[in-house]
Coordinates of C-alpha atoms in Angstrom, one line a residue:
M1160 CA 152.0 93.7 127.0
I1161 CA 153.1 97.3 127.5
L1162 CA 151.5 99.8 124.7
D1163 CA 154.0 102.9 123.6
N1164 CA 152.1 105.9 124.9
R1165 CA 154.3 107.8 121.8
D1166 CA 152.9 105.9 119.4
L1167 CA 149.3 105.0 120.8
N1168 CA 147.3 107.9 119.3
L1169 CA 148.6 106.9 115.7
K1170 CA 147.7 103.2 116.2
L1171 CA 144.2 104.5 117.6
R1172 CA 142.8 106.9 115.1
F1173 CA 144.4 104.0 112.6
K1174 CA 142.8 101.2 114.6
R1175 CA 139.3 103.3 114.6
I1176 CA 139.6 104.5 110.3
L1177 CA 139.5 100.6 109.4
F1178 CA 137.1 99.5 112.0
Q1179 CA 134.9 102.3 110.0
M1180 CA 135.9 100.2 107.2
G1181 CA 134.6 97.0 108.1
Y1182 CA 137.9 95.9 109.8
Y1183 CA 138.6 94.1 113.0
S1184 CA 141.9 96.1 114.1
P1185 CA 143.5 95.1 117.3
I1186 CA 146.9 97.4 118.1
E1187 CA 149.6 95.8 119.4
V1188 CA 149.1 92.2 117.7
E1189 CA 152.3 89.7 118.2
L1190 CA 153.6 87.8 115.1
S1191 CA 154.7 84.3 115.9
Q1192 CA 155.6 81.0 114.6
Y1193 CA 155.4 77.5 115.7
D1194 CA 158.9 75.0 115.5
D1195 CA 158.5 71.6 116.1
A1196 CA 160.2 71.2 118.6
G1197 CA 159.5 67.1 119.3
L1198 CA 156.2 66.4 121.0
E1199 CA 154.9 69.4 121.4
L1200 CA 154.8 72.4 119.3
K1201 CA 157.3 75.5 120.2
R1202 CA 156.3 79.0 120.2
T1203 CA 158.5 82.3 118.9
S1204 CA 157.7 85.6 119.2
L1205 CA 159.0 87.2 115.7
T1206 CA 157.8 90.9 115.9
D1207 CA 154.7 92.7 116.5
L1208 CA 151.7 94.2 114.7
D1209 CA 150.9 97.8 115.7
V1210 CA 147.9 97.8 114.4
L1211 CA 146.0 94.7 112.1
G1212 CA 143.3 95.0 110.0
I1213 CA 141.1 91.4 109.5
K1214 CA 137.8 91.4 107.2
F1215 CA 136.2 89.3 104.8
D1216 CA 133.7 89.8 102.3
P1217 CA 130.6 87.5 101.6
A1218 CA 132.5 84.9 99.8
L1219 CA 134.5 84.3 103.1
V1220 CA 137.5 85.8 101.2
S1221 CA 139.7 87.6 103.7
Y1222 CA 141.4 90.6 103.4
K1223 CA 144.2 92.2 105.6
V1224 CA 145.5 94.9 106.0
V1225 CA 149.2 95.9 108.4
G1226 CA 149.5 99.6 110.3
D1227 CA 153.3 100.6 111.4
C1228 CA 152.9 104.0 113.5
K1229 CA 156.2 106.0 115.1
S1230 CA 155.8 108.8 116.4
G1231 CA 159.4 109.8 117.7
K1232 CA 162.9 111.4 116.7
G1233 CA 165.4 108.9 115.4
V1234 CA 163.8 106.6 113.8
S1235 CA 164.9 105.5 109.7
D1236 CA 161.6 105.6 108.2
P1237 CA 163.7 103.5 105.1
N1238 CA 164.6 101.0 107.7
R1239 CA 160.9 101.4 108.7
L1240 CA 159.5 100.6 105.3
F1241 CA 161.7 97.5 104.2
W1242 CA 161.0 95.9 107.9
L1243 CA 156.8 96.7 106.8
R1244 CA 157.7 95.2 103.8
G1245 CA 158.7 92.0 104.6
V1246 CA 156.2 92.0 107.6
L1247 CA 153.5 92.2 104.9
D1248 CA 155.2 89.1 102.5
Y1249 CA 155.6 87.0 106.0
F1250 CA 152.4 87.4 107.2
G1251 CA 150.5 87.5 104.0
A1252 CA 148.4 90.8 103.9
N1253 CA 147.4 92.4 101.3
T1254 CA 147.7 96.2 102.4
A1255 CA 150.7 97.5 104.8
Y1256 CA 150.6 101.1 106.0
Y1257 CA 153.4 103.7 107.4
L1258 CA 151.8 106.2 109.5
R1259 CA 154.3 108.7 110.8
P1260 CA 153.5 112.0 111.3
R1261 CA 156.3 113.5 108.5
V1262 CA 157.9 111.4 106.7
G1263 CA 161.7 111.8 105.2
R1264 CA 162.3 112.9 101.7
Q1265 CA 164.7 109.8 101.5
A1266 CA 161.3 106.6 102.8
R1267 CA 159.0 109.1 100.1
A1268 CA 161.3 108.5 97.1
I1269 CA 161.6 105.1 98.1
A1270 CA 158.4 103.5 98.7
P1271 CA 157.0 103.1 95.3
K1272 CA 159.7 100.3 95.1
L1273 CA 158.7 98.8 97.9
G1274 CA 155.0 98.9 96.8

């Protein structure tokens, strides 16, 4: 696992926030799927989650949060928002956060439509 140092500060800050809210919050979590390949299962890597938060309430109901952290230039905010919505749905997370020092106007306009 190689951490992207450009985004590491955002990831660690968000991890700390989630931890203070009671979440177990690892960073750089690989999201995979398993396919039946005859006598064994074949693991296929899909993507990685920059920050994952998981906590349980007293009735053992789980709550999952995913975070996408981007700090570099040349990142398409709308593209990342669509990607994040897909990850939220696929992973079954309750909430998703897009963390970036500055989010473009176009992304702010489409964000409410993505939920």
